[in-house]
Coordinates of C-alpha atoms (C1' of nucleotides) in Angstrom, one line a residue:
Chain A
M97 CA -13.4 0.3 25.9
A98 CA -11.3 -0.9 23.0
T99 CA -7.7 -0.6 23.2
G100 CA -8.3 3.3 23.3
R101 CA -5.9 5.8 23.4
T102 CA -2.9 6.3 25.2
H103 CA -3.6 8.7 27.8
R104 CA -0.4 9.4 29.6
P105 CA 0.9 12.2 31.3
A106 CA 3.1 12.6 28.4
T107 CA 6.7 13.3 30.0
R108 CA 8.9 10.8 31.5
S109 CA 10.8 8.3 29.7
R110 CA 13.0 9.1 26.9
G111 CA 11.2 8.6 23.8
I112 CA 12.3 5.5 22.3
P113 CA 10.2 4.3 19.2
E114 CA 8.3 1.0 20.1
A115 CA 10.1 -0.5 17.0
T116 CA 13.4 0.2 18.2
V117 CA 12.6 -1.3 21.6
A118 CA 11.4 -4.3 19.9
R119 CA 14.9 -4.5 18.1
L120 CA 17.1 -4.2 21.4
P121 CA 16.7 -7.7 22.4
L122 CA 17.9 -8.7 19.1
Y123 CA 21.1 -6.5 19.3
L124 CA 21.6 -7.6 23.0
R125 CA 21.7 -11.3 21.8
A126 CA 24.1 -10.7 19.0
L127 CA 26.1 -8.7 21.4
T128 CA 26.2 -11.3 24.1
A129 CA 27.4 -13.9 21.4
L130 CA 30.2 -11.5 20.5
S131 CA 31.0 -10.8 24.5
E132 CA 31.2 -14.7 24.8
R133 CA 33.6 -14.8 22.1
S134 CA 35.8 -11.9 23.8
V135 CA 35.4 -9.7 20.7
P136 CA 36.2 -6.2 22.0
T137 CA 34.5 -3.9 19.6
V138 CA 32.3 -4.2 16.7
S139 CA 31.1 -1.8 13.8
S140 CA 27.3 -1.2 13.0
E141 CA 27.8 -3.0 10.0
E142 CA 29.2 -6.3 11.4
L143 CA 26.5 -6.0 14.4
A144 CA 23.9 -5.2 12.0
A145 CA 24.7 -8.4 9.8
A146 CA 24.4 -10.4 13.1
A147 CA 21.2 -9.2 14.1
G148 CA 19.5 -9.5 10.7
V149 CA 19.0 -5.7 10.2
N150 CA 20.5 -3.1 8.1
S151 CA 23.5 -0.9 9.6
A152 CA 21.5 2.5 9.3
K153 CA 18.7 1.1 11.1
L154 CA 21.0 -0.2 13.9
R155 CA 22.8 3.6 14.0
K156 CA 19.4 5.2 14.2
D157 CA 18.2 2.7 17.0
F158 CA 21.2 3.4 19.2
S159 CA 20.8 7.1 18.6
Y160 CA 17.9 7.1 20.5
L161 CA 19.9 5.3 23.4
G162 CA 22.8 7.9 23.5
S163 CA 26.0 8.2 21.8
Y164 CA 27.7 4.9 22.7
G165 CA 30.1 4.5 19.9
T166 CA 33.3 5.9 18.7
R167 CA 33.6 7.3 15.3
G168 CA 36.2 5.5 13.1
V169 CA 35.9 2.8 15.6
G170 CA 32.9 1.2 16.3
Y171 CA 31.0 0.0 19.4
D172 CA 32.6 -1.4 22.8
V173 CA 30.9 -4.7 23.0
E174 CA 30.8 -5.0 26.9
Y175 CA 29.7 -1.5 27.4
L176 CA 27.0 -1.8 24.8
V177 CA 25.6 -5.1 26.4
Y178 CA 25.6 -3.4 29.6
Q179 CA 23.6 -0.2 28.2
I180 CA 21.1 -2.2 26.4
S181 CA 20.4 -4.5 29.3
R182 CA 19.8 -1.5 31.5
E183 CA 17.5 0.1 28.9
L184 CA 15.5 -2.9 28.8
G185 CA 15.3 -3.1 32.5
L186 CA 17.3 -6.5 32.6
T187 CA 19.8 -5.3 35.4
Q188 CA 17.2 -6.3 37.6
D189 CA 15.3 -9.6 38.4
W190 CA 11.7 -10.1 37.3
P191 CA 10.0 -12.8 38.9
V192 CA 7.5 -14.3 36.3
V193 CA 4.6 -16.6 36.8
I194 CA 3.0 -19.0 34.3
V195 CA -0.4 -19.8 34.3
G196 CA -1.5 -23.0 32.5
I197 CA 0.9 -25.6 32.7
G198 CA -0.5 -27.8 29.6
N199 CA 2.0 -28.8 27.1
L200 CA 2.8 -25.3 26.3
G201 CA 3.2 -24.0 29.9
A202 CA 5.6 -26.8 30.7
A203 CA 7.5 -26.0 27.5
L204 CA 7.8 -22.5 28.5
A205 CA 8.8 -23.5 32.2
N206 CA 11.5 -25.4 30.6
Y207 CA 12.6 -22.8 28.2
G208 CA 16.2 -21.8 29.1
G209 CA 16.1 -18.4 27.5
F210 CA 13.8 -17.7 30.4
A211 CA 15.9 -17.8 33.3
S212 CA 19.2 -16.7 31.2
R213 CA 18.3 -13.0 31.3
G214 CA 16.8 -11.5 34.1
F215 CA 13.7 -13.4 34.4
R216 CA 12.9 -16.1 37.1
V217 CA 10.0 -18.4 36.9
A218 CA 8.6 -17.6 40.4
A219 CA 5.7 -20.0 40.1
L220 CA 3.6 -22.2 38.0
I221 CA -0.1 -22.2 38.1
D222 CA -2.9 -24.5 36.8
A223 CA -6.4 -24.9 37.6
D224 CA -6.1 -28.7 37.6
P225 CA -6.0 -30.0 41.1
S226 CA -4.5 -33.1 40.1
M227 CA -1.3 -31.1 38.7
A228 CA -0.7 -29.5 42.4
G229 CA 2.5 -30.2 43.9
K230 CA 3.6 -31.9 40.7
P231 CA 7.3 -30.6 39.7
V232 CA 7.6 -29.2 36.0
A233 CA 11.0 -28.0 35.3
G234 CA 11.7 -28.5 39.1
I235 CA 9.2 -26.3 40.2
P236 CA 5.9 -27.5 41.8
V237 CA 2.6 -26.4 40.0
Q238 CA 0.5 -24.6 42.4
H239 CA -3.7 -24.3 42.3
T240 CA -5.3 -21.5 41.0
D241 CA -6.7 -20.8 44.1
D242 CA -3.7 -19.3 45.5
L243 CA -2.9 -17.2 42.6
E244 CA -3.4 -13.8 44.3
K245 CA -1.3 -14.9 47.4
I246 CA 1.4 -16.3 44.9
I247 CA 1.7 -12.9 43.0
D248 CA 1.7 -11.1 46.1
D249 CA 4.3 -13.1 47.8
N250 CA 6.8 -13.0 44.9
G251 CA 6.2 -9.5 44.1
V252 CA 5.2 -10.6 40.5
S253 CA 4.5 -8.0 37.9
I254 CA 4.9 -10.2 34.8
G255 CA 2.3 -12.9 34.0
V256 CA 2.5 -15.5 31.1
I257 CA -0.9 -17.0 30.2
A258 CA -0.7 -20.3 28.5
T259 CA -4.3 -21.4 29.4
P260 CA -7.0 -22.6 27.0
A261 CA -8.6 -19.7 25.2
G262 CA -11.8 -20.0 27.3
A263 CA -10.1 -19.4 30.8
A264 CA -7.6 -16.7 29.6
Q265 CA -10.0 -13.6 30.2
Q266 CA -10.8 -14.7 33.8
V267 CA -7.3 -15.5 34.6
C268 CA -6.0 -12.2 33.1
E269 CA -8.4 -10.3 35.2
R270 CA -7.2 -12.0 38.3
L271 CA -3.7 -11.3 37.7
V272 CA -4.4 -7.7 37.0
A273 CA -6.5 -7.3 40.2
A274 CA -3.6 -9.0 42.0
G275 CA -1.3 -6.2 40.7
V276 CA 0.4 -8.0 37.4
T277 CA 0.8 -5.2 35.1
S278 CA 2.3 -6.9 32.0
I279 CA 1.1 -9.9 30.5
L280 CA 2.3 -12.3 27.7
N281 CA -0.8 -14.2 26.3
F282 CA -0.3 -17.4 24.3
A283 CA -4.0 -18.2 24.4
P284 CA -5.7 -17.4 21.1
T285 CA -7.9 -14.8 22.3
V286 CA -8.3 -11.0 22.6
L287 CA -7.6 -10.0 26.2
S288 CA -9.2 -6.7 27.4
V289 CA -7.2 -5.1 30.2
P290 CA -7.6 -1.9 32.2
D291 CA -5.2 1.2 31.0
G292 CA -1.7 0.8 32.2
V293 CA -1.5 -2.7 31.6
D294 CA 0.5 -4.1 28.9
V295 CA -0.4 -7.1 26.8
R296 CA 1.7 -8.8 24.1
K297 CA 0.5 -12.0 22.3
V298 CA 1.9 -14.7 20.6
D299 CA 0.0 -16.4 18.3
L300 CA 1.1 -19.5 16.4
S301 CA -2.0 -19.8 14.4
I302 CA -1.8 -16.2 13.3
E303 CA 1.8 -16.6 12.3
L304 CA 1.2 -19.7 10.3
Q305 CA -2.0 -18.1 8.5
I306 CA 0.4 -14.9 7.5
L307 CA 2.8 -17.5 6.0
A308 CA 0.1 -19.0 4.2
F309 CA -1.1 -15.9 2.7
H310 CA 2.5 -15.2 1.2
E311 CA 2.9 -18.8 0.3
Q312 CA -0.3 -18.5 -1.8
R313 CA 1.0 -15.6 -3.3
K314 CA 4.2 -17.1 -4.6
A315 CA 2.2 -19.9 -6.2
G316 CA -0.1 -17.3 -7.9
E317 CA 2.8 -15.6 -9.4
E318 CA 4.1 -18.6 -11.2
A319 CA 0.8 -19.4 -12.5
E320 CA 0.8 -16.0 -13.8
A321 CA 3.0 -16.9 -16.6
Q322 CA 0.1 -17.8 -18.7
A323 CA -3.3 -16.9 -17.1
G324 CA -4.4 -13.2 -17.6
A325 CA -6.4 -11.3 -15.3
V326 CA -8.5 -13.8 -12.8
L327 CA -11.8 -12.2 -11.8
E328 CA -13.8 -12.6 -8.9
A329 CA -16.2 -14.9 -10.7
E330 CA -14.9 -18.1 -9.9
A331 CA -15.2 -17.2 -6.3
A332 CA -19.2 -17.7 -6.2
A333 CA -18.3 -21.3 -7.5
A334 CA -15.6 -22.2 -5.1
A335 CA -17.5 -20.8 -2.1
A336 CA -19.9 -23.9 -2.4
K337 CA -16.7 -25.7 -1.1
E338 CA -15.9 -26.4 2.3
T339 CA -15.5 -23.8 5.2
G340 CA -16.6 -26.5 7.3
K341 CA -18.2 -25.7 10.8
G342 CA -21.4 -27.0 12.2
P343 CA -23.7 -29.5 10.7
D344 CA -24.6 -28.0 7.5
G345 CA -22.6 -29.0 4.8
D346 CA -22.4 -26.2 2.4
V347 CA -21.5 -22.6 3.1
P348 CA -23.4 -19.5 1.6
A349 CA -22.1 -17.6 -1.2
V350 CA -23.9 -14.4 -0.9
M351 CA -23.0 -11.9 -3.4
P352 CA -23.2 -8.1 -2.9
A353 CA -22.8 -5.4 -5.4
Chain B
M130 CA 10.0 -7.0 4.6
A131 CA 8.7 -10.3 4.9
T132 CA 8.7 -10.9 1.1
G133 CA 10.9 -8.6 -0.8
R134 CA 9.6 -10.4 -3.9
T135 CA 7.5 -7.2 -5.0
H136 CA 7.0 -8.5 -8.7
R137 CA 7.2 -5.8 -11.0
P138 CA 3.9 -5.5 -12.8
A139 CA 1.4 -5.6 -10.4
T140 CA -1.2 -6.9 -12.7
R141 CA -4.0 -6.8 -10.7
S142 CA -3.7 -4.2 -7.4
R143 CA -3.3 -7.2 -5.2
G144 CA -1.1 -5.0 -3.1
I145 CA -2.6 -5.8 0.7
P146 CA -0.3 -4.1 3.1
E147 CA 1.7 -6.2 5.4
A148 CA 0.0 -4.7 8.4
T149 CA -3.2 -5.6 7.2
V150 CA -2.4 -9.3 6.2
A151 CA -1.2 -9.5 10.0
R152 CA -4.7 -8.6 11.3
L153 CA -6.7 -10.8 8.9
P154 CA -6.4 -13.8 10.9
L155 CA -7.5 -11.8 13.9
Y156 CA -10.7 -10.7 12.3
L157 CA -11.1 -14.2 11.0
R158 CA -11.2 -15.6 14.4
A159 CA -13.6 -13.0 15.5
L160 CA -15.8 -13.7 12.7
T161 CA -15.6 -17.4 13.0
A162 CA -16.9 -17.0 16.8
L163 CA -19.9 -14.9 15.4
S164 CA -20.6 -17.5 12.7
E165 CA -20.6 -20.2 15.5
R166 CA -23.2 -18.2 17.4
S167 CA -25.3 -17.8 13.8
V168 CA -25.0 -14.0 14.0
P169 CA -25.8 -13.1 10.3
T170 CA -24.2 -9.7 10.0
V171 CA -22.0 -7.5 11.9
S172 CA -20.9 -3.8 11.7
S173 CA -17.5 -2.5 11.8
E174 CA -17.9 -1.2 15.2
E175 CA -18.8 -4.6 16.6
L176 CA -16.2 -6.6 14.8
A177 CA -13.6 -4.3 15.4
A178 CA -14.3 -4.6 19.3
A179 CA -14.3 -8.1 19.2
A180 CA -10.8 -8.2 17.5
G181 CA -9.5 -5.4 19.5
V182 CA -8.7 -2.9 16.9
N183 CA -10.4 0.4 15.8
S184 CA -13.3 0.4 13.5
A185 CA -11.5 2.8 11.1
K186 CA -8.7 0.5 10.7
L187 CA -10.9 -2.5 10.2
R188 CA -12.9 -0.8 7.3
K189 CA -9.5 0.3 5.9
D190 CA -8.2 -3.3 6.1
F191 CA -11.4 -4.7 4.4
S192 CA -11.3 -2.1 1.7
Y193 CA -8.0 -3.5 0.3
L194 CA -10.0 -6.9 -0.1
G195 CA -12.8 -5.4 -1.9
S196 CA -16.2 -4.1 -1.0
Y197 CA -17.6 -7.1 0.8
G198 CA -20.0 -5.0 3.3
T199 CA -23.3 -3.2 2.8
R200 CA -23.7 0.6 3.8
G201 CA -26.2 0.9 6.3
V202 CA -26.1 -2.6 7.3
G203 CA -22.5 -4.0 8.0
Y204 CA -20.8 -7.0 6.9
D205 CA -22.5 -10.6 6.3
V206 CA -20.5 -12.9 8.5
E207 CA -20.4 -15.9 6.4
Y208 CA -19.7 -14.0 3.5
L209 CA -16.5 -12.4 5.0
V210 CA -15.3 -15.5 6.6
Y211 CA -15.1 -16.9 3.2
Q212 CA -13.4 -13.8 1.5
I213 CA -10.7 -13.9 4.2
S214 CA -10.1 -17.5 4.2
R215 CA -9.6 -17.3 0.8
E216 CA -7.3 -14.4 0.9
L217 CA -5.3 -16.0 3.4
G218 CA -5.1 -19.2 1.4
L219 CA -6.8 -21.3 4.0
T220 CA -9.2 -22.7 1.5
Q221 CA -6.6 -24.9 0.8
D222 CA -4.8 -27.5 3.0
W223 CA -1.3 -26.8 4.1
P224 CA 0.9 -29.7 5.2
V225 CA 3.4 -28.6 7.7
V226 CA 6.4 -30.3 9.4
I227 CA 7.7 -29.5 12.7
V228 CA 11.5 -30.1 13.2
G229 CA 12.7 -30.6 16.7
I230 CA 10.2 -32.3 19.1
G231 CA 11.5 -31.3 22.5
N232 CA 8.9 -29.6 25.0
L233 CA 8.1 -26.9 22.5
G234 CA 7.8 -29.1 19.2
A235 CA 5.5 -31.5 21.4
A236 CA 3.4 -28.3 22.6
L237 CA 3.0 -27.2 19.0
A238 CA 2.2 -30.7 17.5
N239 CA -0.5 -31.0 20.3
Y240 CA -1.8 -27.4 19.3
G241 CA -5.5 -27.5 18.4
G242 CA -5.3 -24.4 16.4
F243 CA -3.0 -25.8 14.3
A244 CA -5.3 -28.4 12.5
S245 CA -8.4 -26.2 12.7
R246 CA -7.7 -24.0 10.0
G247 CA -6.3 -25.1 6.9
F248 CA -3.0 -26.6 8.5
R249 CA -2.0 -30.3 8.8
V250 CA 0.9 -31.7 10.9
A251 CA 2.3 -33.8 8.0
A252 CA 5.2 -34.9 9.8
L253 CA 7.4 -34.7 13.0
I254 CA 11.0 -34.8 12.7
D255 CA 13.8 -35.0 15.4
A256 CA 17.4 -35.5 15.4
D257 CA 17.2 -37.8 18.5
P258 CA 17.4 -41.7 17.2
S259 CA 15.4 -42.9 20.5
M260 CA 12.7 -40.5 19.5
A261 CA 12.1 -42.4 16.2
G262 CA 9.0 -44.1 16.2
K263 CA 7.3 -42.7 19.3
P264 CA 4.2 -41.0 18.7
V265 CA 3.6 -37.5 19.8
A266 CA 0.2 -36.1 19.4
G267 CA -0.7 -39.4 17.7
I268 CA 2.1 -38.7 15.0
P269 CA 5.4 -41.0 14.9
V270 CA 8.3 -38.9 15.1
Q271 CA 10.5 -39.6 12.3
H272 CA 14.3 -39.2 12.2
T273 CA 16.2 -36.0 10.3
D274 CA 17.9 -38.3 8.1
D275 CA 14.4 -38.7 6.1
L276 CA 13.8 -34.9 6.2
E277 CA 14.2 -34.5 2.5
K278 CA 12.3 -37.4 1.5
I279 CA 9.4 -36.3 3.9
I280 CA 9.1 -32.9 2.8
D281 CA 9.1 -34.2 -0.8
D282 CA 6.7 -36.9 -0.4
N283 CA 4.1 -34.7 1.7
G284 CA 4.6 -31.6 -0.9
V285 CA 5.3 -29.4 2.2
S286 CA 6.3 -25.9 1.6
I287 CA 5.7 -24.7 5.2
G288 CA 8.3 -25.7 8.2
V289 CA 8.3 -25.1 11.7
I290 CA 11.6 -25.0 13.6
A291 CA 11.9 -25.8 17.3
T292 CA 15.2 -27.2 17.4
P293 CA 17.9 -25.7 19.9
A294 CA 19.5 -22.3 18.3
G295 CA 22.5 -24.4 17.3
A296 CA 20.7 -26.5 14.7
A297 CA 18.5 -24.0 13.5
Q298 CA 20.4 -22.7 10.7
Q299 CA 21.4 -26.4 9.5
V300 CA 17.9 -27.4 9.7
C301 CA 16.9 -24.2 7.9
E302 CA 19.2 -25.0 4.9
R303 CA 17.8 -28.5 4.5
L304 CA 14.2 -27.5 4.6
V305 CA 15.0 -24.8 2.1
A306 CA 17.0 -27.2 -0.1
A307 CA 14.2 -29.8 0.0
G308 CA 11.7 -27.4 -1.3
V309 CA 10.2 -25.4 1.9
T310 CA 9.7 -21.8 1.2
S311 CA 8.2 -20.4 4.3
I312 CA 9.4 -21.0 7.8
L313 CA 8.1 -20.4 11.3
N314 CA 11.1 -20.1 13.7
F315 CA 11.1 -20.7 17.5
A316 CA 14.7 -21.0 17.8
P317 CA 16.2 -17.7 19.3
T318 CA 18.5 -17.4 16.4
V319 CA 18.4 -15.2 13.0
L320 CA 18.0 -17.3 10.2
S321 CA 19.5 -16.6 6.8
V322 CA 17.7 -17.8 3.9
P323 CA 17.9 -17.1 0.2
D324 CA 15.7 -14.6 -1.7
G325 CA 11.9 -15.9 -2.0
V326 CA 12.1 -17.6 1.3
D327 CA 9.7 -16.3 4.1
V328 CA 10.7 -16.5 7.7
R329 CA 8.8 -15.4 10.6
K330 CA 10.3 -16.0 14.0
V331 CA 8.6 -16.3 17.6
D332 CA 10.9 -15.6 20.2
L333 CA 9.7 -15.7 23.9
S334 CA 12.7 -14.1 25.1
I335 CA 12.2 -11.3 23.2
E336 CA 8.7 -10.6 24.2
L337 CA 9.5 -10.7 27.8
Q338 CA 12.4 -8.3 27.1
I339 CA 10.0 -5.9 25.6
L340 CA 7.6 -6.3 28.6
A341 CA 10.2 -5.7 30.9
F342 CA 11.2 -2.5 29.2
H343 CA 7.7 -1.0 29.6
E344 CA 7.4 -2.4 33.0
Q345 CA 10.5 -0.6 34.1
R346 CA 9.3 2.7 32.5
K347 CA 6.0 2.4 34.6
A348 CA 8.0 2.0 37.6
G349 CA 10.3 4.8 36.8
E350 CA 7.1 7.1 36.2
E351 CA 5.6 6.3 39.6
A352 CA 9.2 7.2 41.4
E353 CA 9.2 10.4 39.5
A354 CA 5.7 11.5 40.1
Q355 CA 6.4 11.0 43.9
A356 CA 9.6 12.8 44.1
G357 CA 12.8 13.3 42.4
A358 CA 13.9 9.9 43.3
V359 CA 16.5 8.1 41.4
L360 CA 15.7 4.3 40.9
E361 CA 18.8 2.4 40.6
A362 CA 22.0 4.1 39.2
E363 CA 22.5 7.8 37.9
A364 CA 19.5 9.2 35.5
A365 CA 21.9 12.2 35.6
A366 CA 22.9 11.8 31.8
A367 CA 19.3 11.7 30.6
A368 CA 17.1 14.9 30.7
A369 CA 16.6 15.1 27.0
K370 CA 13.3 16.0 25.8
E371 CA 10.4 13.6 26.2
T372 CA 7.5 12.4 24.2
G373 CA 5.5 10.4 26.5
K374 CA 4.5 7.3 24.5
G375 CA 1.6 5.2 25.6
P376 CA 2.2 1.8 25.6
D377 CA -1.0 0.4 24.2
G378 CA -0.7 -3.4 24.3
D379 CA -1.0 -4.8 20.8
V380 CA 1.9 -4.4 18.5
P381 CA 2.5 -7.3 16.2
A382 CA 4.1 -10.2 18.3
V383 CA 6.5 -11.1 15.8
M384 CA 8.3 -9.1 12.9
P385 CA 9.5 -10.7 9.6
A386 CA 13.1 -11.1 9.7
Chain C
dA123 C1' 40.9 7.3 6.6
dC124 C1' 37.0 5.6 8.7
dA125 C1' 32.8 4.6 11.1
dT126 C1' 29.1 7.1 13.9
dG127 C1' 25.6 10.2 14.5
dT128 C1' 21.7 12.8 12.3
dG129 C1' 18.9 15.8 9.4
dA130 C1' 16.2 15.2 5.7
dA131 C1' 13.8 12.4 2.3
dC132 C1' 11.0 8.9 1.8
dA133 C1' 7.6 5.3 2.8
dG134 C1' 4.2 2.9 5.2
dA135 C1' 0.6 2.7 8.6
dT136 C1' -3.1 4.9 11.4
dT137 C1' -6.7 8.0 12.2
dC138 C1' -10.1 11.6 10.8
dA139 C1' -14.2 13.0 8.4
dC140 C1' -17.2 12.9 5.4
dA141 C1' -19.2 11.6 0.8
dG142 C1' -22.0 7.9 -1.0
dC143 C1' -25.1 4.2 -0.6
dT144 C1' -28.8 1.1 1.5
Chain D
dA21 C1' -30.8 7.5 9.7
dG22 C1' -26.9 4.5 9.8
dC23 C1' -23.0 2.2 8.2
dT24 C1' -19.6 1.5 4.8
dG25 C1' -15.6 2.8 2.0
dT26 C1' -12.1 6.2 1.0
dG27 C1' -9.1 10.5 0.1
dA28 C1' -6.7 13.4 3.0
dA29 C1' -4.1 14.5 7.1
dT30 C1' -1.2 12.8 10.4
dC31 C1' 1.8 9.8 12.9
dT32 C1' 5.6 6.4 12.7
dG33 C1' 9.2 4.1 11.2
dT34 C1' 13.0 3.4 7.5
dT35 C1' 16.4 4.8 4.5
dC36 C1' 19.7 7.9 2.4
dA37 C1' 23.9 10.8 2.3
dC38 C1' 26.9 13.2 4.8
dA39 C1' 28.7 16.5 8.3
dT40 C1' 30.9 15.1 12.3
dG41 C1' 34.6 13.6 15.4
dT42 C1' 38.6 10.3 16.4

DNA sequence: ACATGTGAACAGATTCACAGCT
DNA sequence: AGCTGTGAATCTGTTCACATGT
């Protein structure tokens, strides 16, 4: 189990590094903005600045796609937009279903960037019968019972899970069984899926925790001006604070070696 | 990348790799679940499975924090929860403001995972005067005019931007000028900030595009496996060498700017 | 003259495999 | 015997610097 290895026939597909793939949408966005301003060409330096990366990285990234630039000149904006779109598979239409139409699901359904680029919200699905038929973002919500039929009728291969954590794995399994092979998971839980299914997760709480870590570190550096090496001694004392969960007030402070 | 502030001396080797920091919240969530079920100890193998990573990685990650396990036994759940919480800075309270109370902002305000761990929504801010005073998730929305005062009064150092793309940079600058040093950006735009300010971004549209890329690749592989069929345009130009890269679902959803 | 494209050096993250402790 | 903790090997991604082509 676990995410395991990547058995894959090994072959096919140009070997575009995952990190590069993750940046292509960024470049595409910057290029689209240039295109709208009718800018004909752009240098790696300029485009990199607009996308928030450095130019060497950008050139390396593009080199995986092919030689789409002109030395001494730069890149043709329109041409690059097309090439990247094609590489990302955005020249085709991707019907998407959103499962779980709570606050977040509704926000996603209303999200403009959705439709703008290749993606089309094919259906909204929720387990609450009282939601059925109610339009959200102009699309009537359908009941979970019909999930399989909806997936099938619309040829959906990408699903978005915006349900509570408790329902996510079950919804995931039904989506996969119905033929979905890519899932964007907003529920704060680890989904387990069979080989060949892609899952990406977006987790607000995790992002905030990462920020908190750095924030704390900044504060610590300031204090370093005077205080010397701080040992873990205070940890035990502080452990008696709250970690607050459950009826018991205080939390253990087990000391290992 | 997220920080850039390397702080020369490196007094105590508090050099926890960024990739490890990004996984700590994952471990913490799994541990919290175990804690709620009163599980006293857990092995790296079990915990790794629950967090969706492999056990070697988990042990390596924990080794950066210190030696918190017991050989032959495993890790004490409560103790680890405390240590990770402390490392992430979650033993203190982080007041957070959300700017831009549209669909998404409202969803964020209502998001339970927010309050659950260290974070507290101190204020909601929106530019629309007609929203002022209207409660969202029990918190009255305040007008952008008062942004600086709100940040200051509440000692806010973490801000969430959920405005339209066009307003994001300006909001960002005001937040930073008012003292915010960590920003979680949901607007589909690149924010530029001074040194010392952390930005993380969450971008739905980018996530979907990455999924589309892999989805397209799957379709391409099928087609190639069956026959020499071409899927859409000319695949002639390709034919370079390949390195079959497995998709493997879990790449950090977001990268620091 | 100028900006791309890329081999090579470097840096960071993951995995392996086993020594060391309980 | 079992599981952690970690050096070493490997893999992936980034940066450098310059050869290459227009």
